Coordinates of C-alpha atoms in Angstrom, one line a residue:
X1 CA 53.9 26.2 -101.5
X2 CA 51.3 28.6 -100.4
X3 CA 52.3 32.2 -99.8
X4 CA 51.3 33.4 -96.3
X5 CA 49.2 36.4 -96.0
X6 CA 51.3 38.9 -94.0
X7 CA 48.7 41.6 -93.2
X8 CA 46.7 41.8 -90.0
X9 CA 43.7 39.5 -90.2
X10 CA 40.2 40.7 -89.4
X11 CA 38.2 37.9 -87.8
X12 CA 34.5 38.1 -87.0
X13 CA 33.2 35.9 -84.2
X14 CA 29.5 35.1 -84.0
X15 CA 28.6 32.8 -81.0
X16 CA 25.3 31.3 -80.1
X17 CA 23.4 33.2 -77.4
X18 CA 24.5 31.1 -74.4
X19 CA 27.2 32.1 -72.0
X20 CA 28.7 28.6 -72.2
X21 CA 29.3 29.5 -75.9
X22 CA 30.0 33.3 -75.6
X23 CA 32.7 32.9 -72.9
X24 CA 34.9 30.4 -74.9
X25 CA 34.5 32.6 -78.0
X26 CA 35.7 35.5 -76.0
X27 CA 38.7 33.6 -74.6
X28 CA 39.7 32.7 -78.2
X29 CA 39.1 36.2 -79.3
X30 CA 41.4 37.6 -76.6
X31 CA 44.2 35.2 -77.6
X32 CA 43.9 36.1 -81.3
X33 CA 43.8 39.8 -80.5
X34 CA 46.9 39.5 -78.3
X35 CA 48.7 38.3 -81.4
X36 CA 48.0 41.6 -83.1
X37 CA 44.9 40.7 -85.2
X38 CA 41.5 42.5 -85.3
X39 CA 38.5 40.7 -83.9
X40 CA 34.9 41.8 -84.2
X41 CA 32.7 40.0 -81.6
X42 CA 29.1 40.1 -82.6
X43 CA 26.2 39.5 -80.2
X44 CA 23.2 41.3 -78.8
X45 CA 23.4 44.4 -76.7
X46 CA 22.5 43.0 -73.4
X47 CA 24.8 40.0 -73.8
X48 CA 27.8 42.1 -74.6
X49 CA 27.1 44.3 -71.6
X50 CA 27.0 41.2 -69.4
X51 CA 30.3 39.8 -70.7
X52 CA 33.4 40.1 -68.4
X53 CA 34.9 43.6 -68.7
X54 CA 38.2 43.5 -70.6
X55 CA 41.2 45.7 -70.5
X56 CA 41.7 47.6 -73.8
X57 CA 42.4 45.1 -76.6
X58 CA 41.8 44.9 -80.3
X59 CA 38.4 43.4 -79.8
X60 CA 35.5 45.4 -81.3
X61 CA 32.1 44.5 -79.8
X62 CA 29.3 44.7 -82.4
X63 CA 25.7 44.9 -81.0
X64 CA 22.9 43.6 -83.1
X65 CA 19.5 44.1 -81.5
X66 CA 17.6 40.8 -81.2
X67 CA 14.2 40.8 -83.1
X68 CA 11.2 40.7 -80.8
X69 CA 9.0 37.6 -80.9
X70 CA 5.6 37.1 -79.4
X71 CA 6.6 34.1 -77.3
X72 CA 10.0 35.4 -76.2
X73 CA 10.1 37.2 -72.8
X74 CA 11.0 40.9 -72.7
X75 CA 14.8 41.5 -72.5
X76 CA 15.5 37.8 -73.1
X77 CA 18.7 37.6 -75.1
X78 CA 20.5 34.5 -73.7
X79 CA 19.5 31.0 -72.8
X80 CA 20.0 31.9 -69.1
X81 CA 17.1 34.4 -69.5
X82 CA 14.4 31.9 -70.5
X83 CA 13.0 28.5 -69.4
X84 CA 14.2 25.5 -71.3
X85 CA 11.1 25.2 -73.4
X86 CA 11.5 28.8 -74.6
X87 CA 15.0 28.3 -76.0
X88 CA 13.5 27.4 -79.4
X89 CA 12.0 30.9 -79.6
X90 CA 15.4 32.3 -78.8
X91 CA 16.8 30.3 -81.8
X92 CA 14.0 31.6 -84.0
X93 CA 14.8 35.2 -83.1
X94 CA 18.5 34.5 -83.6
X95 CA 17.8 33.1 -87.1
X96 CA 16.0 36.4 -87.8
X97 CA 19.4 38.2 -87.3
X98 CA 20.5 36.9 -90.8
X99 CA 19.7 40.2 -92.6
X100 CA 21.3 42.6 -90.1
X101 CA 24.3 40.3 -89.7
X102 CA 24.6 40.2 -93.5
X103 CA 24.7 44.0 -93.7
X104 CA 27.4 44.1 -91.0
X105 CA 29.5 41.5 -92.9
X106 CA 29.1 43.5 -96.2
X107 CA 30.8 46.5 -94.6
X108 CA 33.2 44.6 -92.3
X109 CA 36.1 43.9 -94.7
X110 CA 36.5 40.7 -92.7
X111 CA 39.0 37.9 -93.7
X112 CA 37.3 35.2 -91.6
X113 CA 34.0 34.4 -90.0
X114 CA 34.0 32.1 -86.9
X115 CA 30.4 31.0 -86.4
X116 CA 28.6 28.6 -84.0
X117 CA 26.4 25.7 -84.7
X118 CA 23.0 27.5 -84.4
X119 CA 23.5 30.0 -87.3
X120 CA 23.8 27.3 -89.9
X121 CA 23.1 29.9 -92.5
X122 CA 26.1 32.1 -91.7
X123 CA 28.7 30.3 -93.8
X124 CA 26.7 30.7 -97.0
X125 CA 26.3 34.5 -96.3
X126 CA 30.0 34.9 -95.7
X127 CA 31.1 32.8 -98.7
X128 CA 29.0 34.9 -101.1
X129 CA 31.0 37.9 -99.8
X130 CA 34.3 36.3 -100.3
X131 CA 34.9 35.8 -96.5
X132 CA 36.5 32.5 -95.4
X133 CA 34.5 30.5 -92.9
X134 CA 35.4 28.5 -89.8
X135 CA 32.9 26.5 -87.9
X136 CA 34.1 27.1 -84.3
X137 CA 32.9 24.4 -81.9
X138 CA 33.0 25.1 -78.2
X139 CA 32.0 21.4 -77.9
X140 CA 34.9 19.0 -77.7
X141 CA 36.1 16.6 -80.4
X142 CA 34.5 13.7 -78.6
X143 CA 31.1 15.4 -78.7
X144 CA 31.4 16.2 -82.4
X145 CA 32.8 12.7 -83.2
X146 CA 29.9 11.1 -81.4
X147 CA 27.1 13.1 -83.1
X148 CA 28.7 12.0 -86.5
X149 CA 29.3 12.9 -90.1
X150 CA 27.6 16.0 -91.4
X151 CA 25.9 14.0 -94.2
X152 CA 24.1 11.9 -91.6
X153 CA 23.1 15.0 -89.6
X154 CA 21.5 16.7 -92.5
X155 CA 19.9 13.6 -94.0
X156 CA 16.1 13.1 -93.9
X157 CA 16.7 9.3 -93.3
X158 CA 19.3 9.7 -90.5
X159 CA 20.6 6.3 -89.2
X160 CA 19.6 7.5 -85.7
X161 CA 15.8 7.5 -85.6
X162 CA 15.3 6.5 -82.0
X163 CA 16.7 7.8 -78.7
X164 CA 18.1 4.3 -78.0
X165 CA 20.5 4.7 -80.9
X166 CA 22.3 7.5 -78.9
X167 CA 23.1 5.2 -76.0
X168 CA 25.5 3.0 -77.9
X169 CA 28.8 3.8 -79.6
X170 CA 28.0 4.7 -83.3
X171 CA 29.5 2.6 -86.2
X172 CA 31.8 5.4 -87.5
X173 CA 33.7 5.3 -84.2
X174 CA 36.2 2.6 -84.9
X175 CA 38.3 2.6 -81.7
X176 CA 37.4 1.2 -78.3
X177 CA 35.4 3.6 -76.1
X178 CA 32.6 3.8 -73.6
X179 CA 31.5 7.3 -74.7
X180 CA 27.8 7.4 -75.3
X181 CA 24.7 9.0 -73.8
X182 CA 22.8 7.4 -71.0
X183 CA 19.1 6.9 -71.8
X184 CA 17.9 9.6 -69.3
X185 CA 20.4 12.1 -70.8
X186 CA 19.2 11.7 -74.3
X187 CA 15.6 11.9 -73.3
X188 CA 16.2 15.3 -71.7
X189 CA 17.3 16.7 -75.0
X190 CA 15.4 14.6 -77.5
X191 CA 13.2 17.6 -78.5
X192 CA 16.2 19.4 -79.9
X193 CA 16.9 16.5 -82.2
X194 CA 13.7 16.9 -84.1
X195 CA 12.7 19.4 -86.7
X196 CA 9.2 19.5 -85.1
X197 CA 10.1 22.5 -83.0
X198 CA 9.2 26.2 -83.3
X199 CA 12.2 27.0 -85.5
X200 CA 11.5 24.2 -88.0
X201 CA 15.2 23.2 -87.9
X202 CA 16.6 20.5 -85.7
X203 CA 19.9 21.0 -83.8
X204 CA 21.3 18.0 -85.6
X205 CA 20.6 19.7 -89.0
X206 CA 22.2 22.9 -87.7
X207 CA 25.4 21.0 -86.8
X208 CA 25.5 19.2 -90.1
X209 CA 24.9 22.2 -92.3
X210 CA 27.4 24.3 -90.2
X211 CA 30.1 21.7 -90.7
X212 CA 29.3 21.0 -94.4
X213 CA 29.5 24.7 -95.4
X214 CA 32.7 25.8 -93.6
X215 CA 36.2 26.0 -95.0
X216 CA 37.7 24.7 -91.9
X217 CA 36.6 23.4 -88.5
X218 CA 38.1 24.8 -85.3
X219 CA 37.5 22.8 -82.2
X220 CA 38.0 23.6 -78.5
X221 CA 40.4 21.0 -77.2
X222 CA 43.9 19.6 -77.7
X223 CA 45.1 16.6 -79.7
X224 CA 47.2 15.3 -76.8
X225 CA 44.0 14.9 -74.7
X226 CA 41.7 13.4 -77.4
X227 CA 44.0 12.2 -80.3
X228 CA 41.7 9.5 -81.6
X229 CA 38.7 11.8 -81.7
X230 CA 40.5 14.5 -83.6
X231 CA 41.7 11.9 -86.1
X232 CA 38.1 10.7 -86.5
X233 CA 36.9 14.3 -87.2
X234 CA 39.4 14.7 -90.0
X235 CA 38.2 11.5 -91.6
X236 CA 34.4 12.2 -91.3
X237 CA 34.6 15.9 -92.2
X238 CA 37.0 15.6 -95.1
X239 CA 38.4 19.0 -94.3
X240 CA 41.0 20.5 -91.9
X241 CA 40.1 20.3 -88.2
X242 CA 42.3 22.6 -86.1
X243 CA 42.5 22.4 -82.3
X244 CA 42.1 25.7 -80.4
X245 CA 43.5 24.4 -77.1
X246 CA 41.5 24.0 -73.9
X247 CA 41.2 27.8 -73.5
X248 CA 41.5 27.9 -69.7
X249 CA 39.5 30.8 -68.2
X250 CA 41.1 34.1 -67.2
X251 CA 39.8 36.1 -64.3
X252 CA 37.7 39.1 -65.3
X253 CA 39.1 42.5 -64.3
X254 CA 37.8 43.8 -61.0
X255 CA 36.5 40.5 -59.6
X256 CA 38.4 41.0 -56.4
X257 CA 36.2 44.0 -55.6
X258 CA 32.9 42.1 -56.1
X259 CA 30.7 42.2 -53.0
X260 CA 29.6 38.6 -53.4
X261 CA 33.2 37.4 -53.6
X262 CA 34.2 39.4 -50.5
X263 CA 31.8 37.5 -48.2
X264 CA 32.5 34.2 -49.9
X265 CA 36.2 34.6 -49.4
X266 CA 35.7 35.5 -45.8
X267 CA 33.7 32.3 -45.3
X268 CA 36.1 30.1 -47.3
X269 CA 39.1 31.5 -45.4
X270 CA 37.6 29.9 -42.2
X271 CA 37.3 26.5 -43.7
X272 CA 39.7 23.6 -43.6
X273 CA 42.0 23.2 -46.6
X274 CA 40.6 20.9 -49.4
X275 CA 37.4 20.0 -47.6
X276 CA 34.8 22.4 -49.1
X277 CA 32.5 21.0 -51.8
X278 CA 31.6 23.7 -54.4
X279 CA 28.3 23.0 -56.1
X280 CA 27.3 24.7 -59.4
X281 CA 25.6 23.7 -62.6
X282 CA 26.4 26.5 -65.0
X283 CA 24.1 29.1 -66.6
X284 CA 21.7 26.7 -68.4
X285 CA 21.4 23.4 -66.4
X286 CA 18.5 23.6 -64.0
X287 CA 17.7 20.6 -61.8
X288 CA 14.1 19.5 -61.1
X289 CA 12.6 20.3 -57.7
X290 CA 13.0 16.6 -56.7
X291 CA 16.7 16.7 -57.8
X292 CA 17.4 19.8 -55.7
X293 CA 15.9 18.2 -52.7
X294 CA 18.1 15.1 -53.1
X295 CA 21.2 17.2 -53.7
X296 CA 20.5 19.3 -50.6
X297 CA 19.8 16.3 -48.4
X298 CA 22.9 14.6 -49.8
X299 CA 25.1 17.6 -48.9
X300 CA 23.6 17.5 -45.4
X301 CA 24.3 13.7 -45.1
X302 CA 27.9 14.1 -46.4
X303 CA 28.8 16.3 -43.3
X304 CA 31.2 18.1 -45.6
X305 CA 31.4 21.9 -45.7
X306 CA 29.8 23.3 -48.9
X307 CA 29.2 26.4 -51.0
X308 CA 26.3 26.0 -53.4
X309 CA 25.5 28.4 -56.1
X310 CA 21.8 27.6 -56.8
X311 CA 19.9 29.1 -59.7
X312 CA 16.3 28.9 -58.7
X313 CA 14.9 30.2 -62.0
X314 CA 15.9 30.4 -65.7
X315 CA 15.0 34.0 -66.1
X316 CA 12.2 36.0 -64.5
X317 CA 9.5 34.4 -66.7
X318 CA 10.4 30.9 -65.4
X319 CA 7.3 29.8 -63.4
X320 CA 9.0 26.9 -61.6
X321 CA 11.0 28.5 -58.7
X322 CA 13.2 25.9 -57.0
X323 CA 13.1 25.6 -53.2
X324 CA 15.3 24.0 -50.7
X325 CA 14.0 21.5 -48.2
X326 CA 12.3 23.0 -45.2
X327 CA 14.9 23.8 -42.5
X328 CA 17.9 22.8 -44.6
X329 CA 19.7 26.1 -44.4
X330 CA 19.1 26.4 -40.7
X331 CA 20.4 22.8 -40.0
X332 CA 23.5 23.3 -42.2
X333 CA 24.4 26.9 -41.5
X334 CA 27.4 26.0 -39.4
X335 CA 29.2 24.4 -42.4
X336 CA 27.4 25.4 -45.6
X337 CA 26.2 28.4 -47.5
X338 CA 23.8 28.8 -50.5
X339 CA 24.2 31.7 -53.0
X340 CA 21.1 32.4 -55.2
X341 CA 22.8 35.0 -57.4
X342 CA 25.8 35.2 -59.7
X343 CA 29.0 34.1 -58.2
X344 CA 32.7 34.4 -59.3
X345 CA 33.3 30.7 -60.1
X346 CA 36.9 31.0 -61.0
X347 CA 37.8 32.8 -57.8
X348 CA 35.9 30.1 -55.8
X349 CA 37.7 27.3 -57.5
X350 CA 41.0 29.0 -56.9
X351 CA 40.6 28.9 -53.1
X352 CA 42.6 26.3 -51.2
X353 CA 39.6 25.4 -49.0
X354 CA 37.7 24.0 -52.0
X355 CA 38.5 20.3 -52.5
X356 CA 35.7 19.0 -54.7
X357 CA 33.4 20.3 -57.4
X358 CA 29.9 18.9 -58.0
X359 CA 29.4 19.9 -61.6
X360 CA 27.1 19.4 -64.5
X361 CA 30.1 18.6 -66.7
X362 CA 29.9 21.6 -69.0
X363 CA 33.3 21.9 -70.5
X364 CA 34.1 25.4 -69.3
X365 CA 33.4 24.4 -65.8
X366 CA 35.4 21.2 -66.2
X367 CA 38.4 23.1 -67.5
X368 CA 38.1 25.6 -64.6
X369 CA 38.0 22.7 -62.1
X370 CA 41.0 21.0 -63.7
X371 CA 43.1 24.2 -63.9
X372 CA 42.6 24.6 -60.1
X373 CA 43.1 20.9 -59.3
X374 CA 39.7 20.3 -57.9
X375 CA 38.3 16.7 -57.9
X376 CA 35.2 16.3 -60.0
X377 CA 31.9 14.8 -59.0
X378 CA 29.6 14.7 -62.1
X379 CA 25.9 15.2 -62.3
X380 CA 24.7 15.8 -65.9
X381 CA 21.6 17.6 -67.1
X382 CA 21.6 18.8 -70.7
X383 CA 23.3 19.0 -74.1
X384 CA 26.9 17.7 -74.4
X385 CA 27.2 17.1 -70.6
X386 CA 26.6 13.3 -70.9
X387 CA 29.4 12.9 -73.5
X388 CA 31.8 15.0 -71.5
X389 CA 31.1 12.9 -68.4
X390 CA 31.8 9.7 -70.2
X391 CA 35.2 11.1 -71.4
X392 CA 36.1 12.1 -67.8
X393 CA 34.9 8.7 -66.4
X394 CA 36.9 6.9 -69.1
X395 CA 40.1 8.8 -68.1
X396 CA 39.4 8.4 -64.4
X397 CA 39.2 12.2 -64.1
X398 CA 35.7 12.4 -62.6
X399 CA 33.1 10.2 -60.8
X400 CA 29.5 10.3 -61.7
X401 CA 26.8 10.2 -59.0
X402 CA 25.0 6.8 -59.5
X403 CA 21.6 7.2 -61.1
X404 CA 18.7 5.2 -62.4
X405 CA 19.6 4.4 -66.0
X406 CA 16.0 5.0 -67.3
X407 CA 14.8 8.1 -65.6
X408 CA 18.0 9.5 -64.2
X409 CA 16.8 9.7 -60.6
X410 CA 19.3 9.6 -57.8
X411 CA 19.2 9.5 -54.0
X412 CA 20.6 11.8 -51.3
X413 CA 22.6 8.8 -50.1
X414 CA 24.3 8.4 -53.5
X415 CA 25.1 12.2 -53.5
X416 CA 26.6 12.0 -50.0
X417 CA 28.6 8.8 -50.8
X418 CA 29.9 10.2 -54.1
X419 CA 31.1 13.4 -52.4
X420 CA 32.8 11.7 -49.6
X421 CA 34.5 9.2 -51.9
X422 CA 36.0 11.8 -54.2
X423 CA 36.8 14.5 -51.7
X424 CA 38.1 12.7 -48.6
X425 CA 38.2 8.9 -48.8
X426 CA 41.3 6.9 -49.7
X427 CA 39.4 4.9 -52.3
X428 CA 38.7 8.1 -54.3
X429 CA 42.3 9.3 -54.2
X430 CA 42.7 8.3 -57.8
X431 CA 40.3 11.1 -58.9
X432 CA 42.1 13.7 -56.9
X433 CA 45.5 12.6 -58.2
X434 CA 44.4 12.2 -61.8
X435 CA 43.2 15.8 -62.0
X436 CA 46.7 17.0 -60.9
X437 CA 48.4 14.7 -63.5
X438 CA 46.2 16.0 -66.3
X439 CA 46.4 19.7 -65.4
X440 CA 49.3 20.5 -67.6
X441 CA 47.3 19.4 -70.7
X442 CA 44.7 22.0 -69.9
X443 CA 46.6 25.0 -68.6
X444 CA 50.2 24.9 -70.1
X445 CA 50.7 28.4 -71.5
X446 CA 53.3 27.4 -74.0
X447 CA 51.1 24.6 -75.4
X448 CA 48.1 27.0 -75.6
X449 CA 50.3 29.6 -77.3
X450 CA 51.4 27.1 -79.9
X451 CA 47.8 26.2 -80.7
X452 CA 47.0 29.8 -81.3
X453 CA 50.1 30.4 -83.4
X454 CA 49.3 27.3 -85.5
X455 CA 45.7 28.4 -85.9
X456 CA 46.7 31.9 -87.1
X457 CA 49.3 30.4 -89.5
X458 CA 46.6 28.2 -91.0
X459 CA 44.1 31.1 -91.3
X460 CA 46.7 33.1 -93.2
X461 CA 47.5 30.2 -95.4
X462 CA 43.9 29.3 -96.2
X463 CA 43.1 32.9 -96.9
X464 CA 45.2 32.4 -100.1
X465 CA 44.0 29.0 -101.1
X466 CA 41.0 26.7 -101.4
X467 CA 41.0 23.3 -99.7
X468 CA 40.5 20.4 -102.1
X469 CA 39.4 17.0 -100.8

């Protein structure tokens, strides 16, 4: 038997520079710190300043200045600050943090490093210093299972050479499933699958090396929701895979006093219960101008009240500023509002007037929708969103707006019909009811607490042993 380490653990968390990654890392950090363990949360200065303000905890925020690159806009420290085609420069700058991050680890006296997929080099640095490593994936078990074994991801002769090979279920998935990308989804991210980018390292290689070099893998999610996918990961990784729970979001301190929330709440309070459509696509997903036009006209045709949080740019250097159709806001002002700045999503989703959520299927948004029992209408754009959408479709927890399979185009009519189906029509009742049925798997505090206790128990145990395949 292994002797558990009784002392307080010191865990360093090093997330990728995207708020869709930093926020789930922060949620896990808070839960670990509440158990009495030390957490050092490492990111860049501006990102740390933009994170939700916490009441005093054991979390120590460590600021590492991001190296400046010629093609990276001034003050750009997160994916939300740059156009999509500049994200590779952000990754290149992030890779250049290796030396300052190493110096921090050398003096940290850390027991564990939790790192994201982008810093594939972090595990080697930590291991040389005698620090145990956990690849912490904010992506779900189904996403990781679909992208495959680490040996395939790092191989020069990967079995997936063409985009078409991502739109079918891969051979290592041995159970029945419909989970795969649509052609238009994989074509939007195909550039990240190639090493022919400005960093010289593909995202697939980053994933593969991160998984290969860790002591354990920690995955956002729960085995009750995706049992077959967690079992698959154990098989293809050949090392422990520990669920961290769904990590439902907690409201940031002081959000009630936010000026934006005050006017939104006043507007929502006047709307009928369960009829408002909330529209938001996260911090990274940016529709095209044509897509924004169809979404707007679809909202208009649906005749449902709506609250749309529209990001018109990805950072100040983004030259493509999105515009709404001429006259749209005037025509819909009696039943809809558009917000072009940050909005308190959790507060909006908590409101009883909101009945449906038109979402990009980013997992944090999905969890926030489910924890507030909002029916999900899915419109994917980037990254893992396609896989997330297939899982939700498969479990009848979300309905995807019908699109052209090749180019991903959709019409305003399909938007309007999807919204009405899921939010108000009898035929779509299954989606509204299914979310309520599944809510307990996502927000049950006792279950989430057990996952954290089990994680910490394993961290203590593995601190005293080496895993042998």
